Amino acid sequence: MKIEVRLFASLRRHLPPGSAGGRGSLEVEDRLTVESLIQKLQIPMELAQLVLVNGENIERDFTRPLQDGEVVSIFPPVAGG
């Protein structure tokens, strides 16, 4: 199945080869979980601060299985002052 991945800020370096503009596509096995996707992209779990699937916050439910065509957006921690 195919998943679109959108990575932001410092996480962009984890995009699959051939990606551009902070987004890329990945062919993955059926019923891959969000956690497995994060691991496949070699993103340290503590850096996956906010994860959206199809624009909805999954509330850190990384066991959620993904489905073909879904869009996963991953944001790192943000600091400000």
mmCIF file of C-alpha atoms in Angstrom:
data_model
loop_
_atom_site.group_PDB
_atom_site.id
_atom_site.type_symbol
_atom_site.label_atom_id
_atom_site.label_comp_id
_atom_site.label_asym_id
_atom_site.label_seq_id
_atom_site.Cartn_x
_atom_site.Cartn_y
_atom_site.Cartn_z
ATOM 1 C CA MET A 1 0.000 0.000 0.000
ATOM 2 C CA LYS A 2 1.085 3.589 -0.511
ATOM 3 C CA ILE A 3 1.362 6.213 2.253
ATOM 4 C CA GLU A 4 2.152 9.907 1.830
ATOM 5 C CA VAL A 5 4.514 11.266 4.472
ATOM 6 C CA ARG A 6 4.907 14.938 5.367
ATOM 7 C CA LEU A 7 7.787 15.819 7.661
ATOM 8 C CA PHE A 8 8.472 19.238 9.111
ATOM 9 C CA ALA A 9 11.490 21.241 10.271
ATOM 10 C CA SER A 10 14.418 19.066 11.406
ATOM 11 C CA LEU A 11 12.558 15.847 10.516
ATOM 12 C CA ARG A 12 12.740 16.512 6.765
ATOM 13 C CA ARG A 13 16.095 14.743 6.580
ATOM 14 C CA HIS A 14 14.228 11.479 7.274
ATOM 15 C CA LEU A 15 12.141 11.681 4.089
ATOM 16 C CA PRO A 16 12.458 8.834 1.574
ATOM 17 C CA PRO A 17 14.846 9.367 -1.367
ATOM 18 C CA GLY A 18 13.310 11.390 -4.188
ATOM 19 C CA SER A 19 11.082 13.417 -1.865
ATOM 20 C CA ALA A 20 10.675 17.160 -2.305
ATOM 21 C CA GLY A 21 9.047 20.019 -0.455
ATOM 22 C CA GLY A 22 8.828 18.146 2.836
ATOM 23 C CA ARG A 23 6.700 15.332 1.390
ATOM 24 C CA GLY A 24 7.244 11.926 -0.039
ATOM 25 C CA SER A 25 5.505 8.645 -0.751
ATOM 26 C CA LEU A 26 6.321 5.231 0.594
ATOM 27 C CA GLU A 27 5.245 1.735 -0.392
ATOM 28 C CA VAL A 28 4.672 -0.159 2.861
ATOM 29 C CA GLU A 29 3.204 -3.456 3.985
ATOM 30 C CA ASP A 30 -0.524 -3.642 4.717
ATOM 31 C CA ARG A 31 -1.716 -2.614 8.200
ATOM 32 C CA LEU A 32 1.585 -0.943 9.072
ATOM 33 C CA THR A 33 1.212 0.993 12.341
ATOM 34 C CA VAL A 34 2.162 4.626 12.855
ATOM 35 C CA GLU A 35 4.925 3.456 15.203
ATOM 36 C CA SER A 36 6.340 1.108 12.560
ATOM 37 C CA LEU A 37 6.263 3.910 9.988
ATOM 38 C CA ILE A 38 8.183 6.219 12.336
ATOM 39 C CA GLN A 39 10.754 3.463 12.893
ATOM 40 C CA LYS A 40 10.975 2.747 9.145
ATOM 41 C CA LEU A 41 11.783 6.434 8.574
ATOM 42 C CA GLN A 42 14.432 6.198 11.334
ATOM 43 C CA ILE A 43 12.875 9.019 13.333
ATOM 44 C CA PRO A 44 13.596 8.775 17.082
ATOM 45 C CA MET A 45 10.223 8.316 18.822
ATOM 46 C CA GLU A 46 10.831 11.261 21.146
ATOM 47 C CA LEU A 47 11.077 13.539 18.088
ATOM 48 C CA ALA A 48 7.630 12.557 16.790
ATOM 49 C CA GLN A 49 5.905 15.097 19.007
ATOM 50 C CA LEU A 50 2.736 15.636 16.980
ATOM 51 C CA VAL A 51 1.424 13.108 14.463
ATOM 52 C CA LEU A 52 -1.562 13.740 12.220
ATOM 53 C CA VAL A 53 -3.203 11.140 9.999
ATOM 54 C CA ASN A 54 -5.310 12.729 7.278
ATOM 55 C CA GLY A 55 -5.127 16.007 9.216
ATOM 56 C CA GLU A 56 -6.395 14.556 12.511
ATOM 57 C CA ASN A 57 -4.303 14.379 15.677
ATOM 58 C CA ILE A 58 -3.894 10.731 16.678
ATOM 59 C CA GLU A 59 -3.151 11.732 20.309
ATOM 60 C CA ARG A 60 0.069 9.661 20.299
ATOM 61 C CA ASP A 61 -1.832 6.438 19.529
ATOM 62 C CA PHE A 62 1.135 5.046 17.621
ATOM 63 C CA THR A 63 -0.471 1.581 17.496
ATOM 64 C CA ARG A 64 -3.023 2.883 14.983
ATOM 65 C CA PRO A 65 -2.850 0.870 11.742
ATOM 66 C CA LEU A 66 -2.522 2.852 8.531
ATOM 67 C CA GLN A 67 -4.552 2.334 5.375
ATOM 68 C CA ASP A 68 -3.723 2.766 1.712
ATOM 69 C CA GLY A 69 -3.635 6.390 0.600
ATOM 70 C CA GLU A 70 -3.463 7.952 4.054
ATOM 71 C CA VAL A 71 -1.370 11.056 4.690
ATOM 72 C CA VAL A 72 0.848 11.063 7.784
ATOM 73 C CA SER A 73 2.266 14.396 8.996
ATOM 74 C CA ILE A 74 4.937 14.365 11.694
ATOM 75 C CA PHE A 75 6.105 17.434 13.607
ATOM 76 C CA PRO A 76 9.104 17.660 15.962
ATOM 77 C CA PRO A 77 8.961 19.351 19.384
ATOM 78 C CA VAL A 78 8.692 23.134 19.142
ATOM 79 C CA ALA A 79 10.122 25.637 21.597
ATOM 80 C CA GLY A 80 9.475 29.313 21.846
ATOM 81 C CA GLY A 81 9.631 32.132 24.201
#
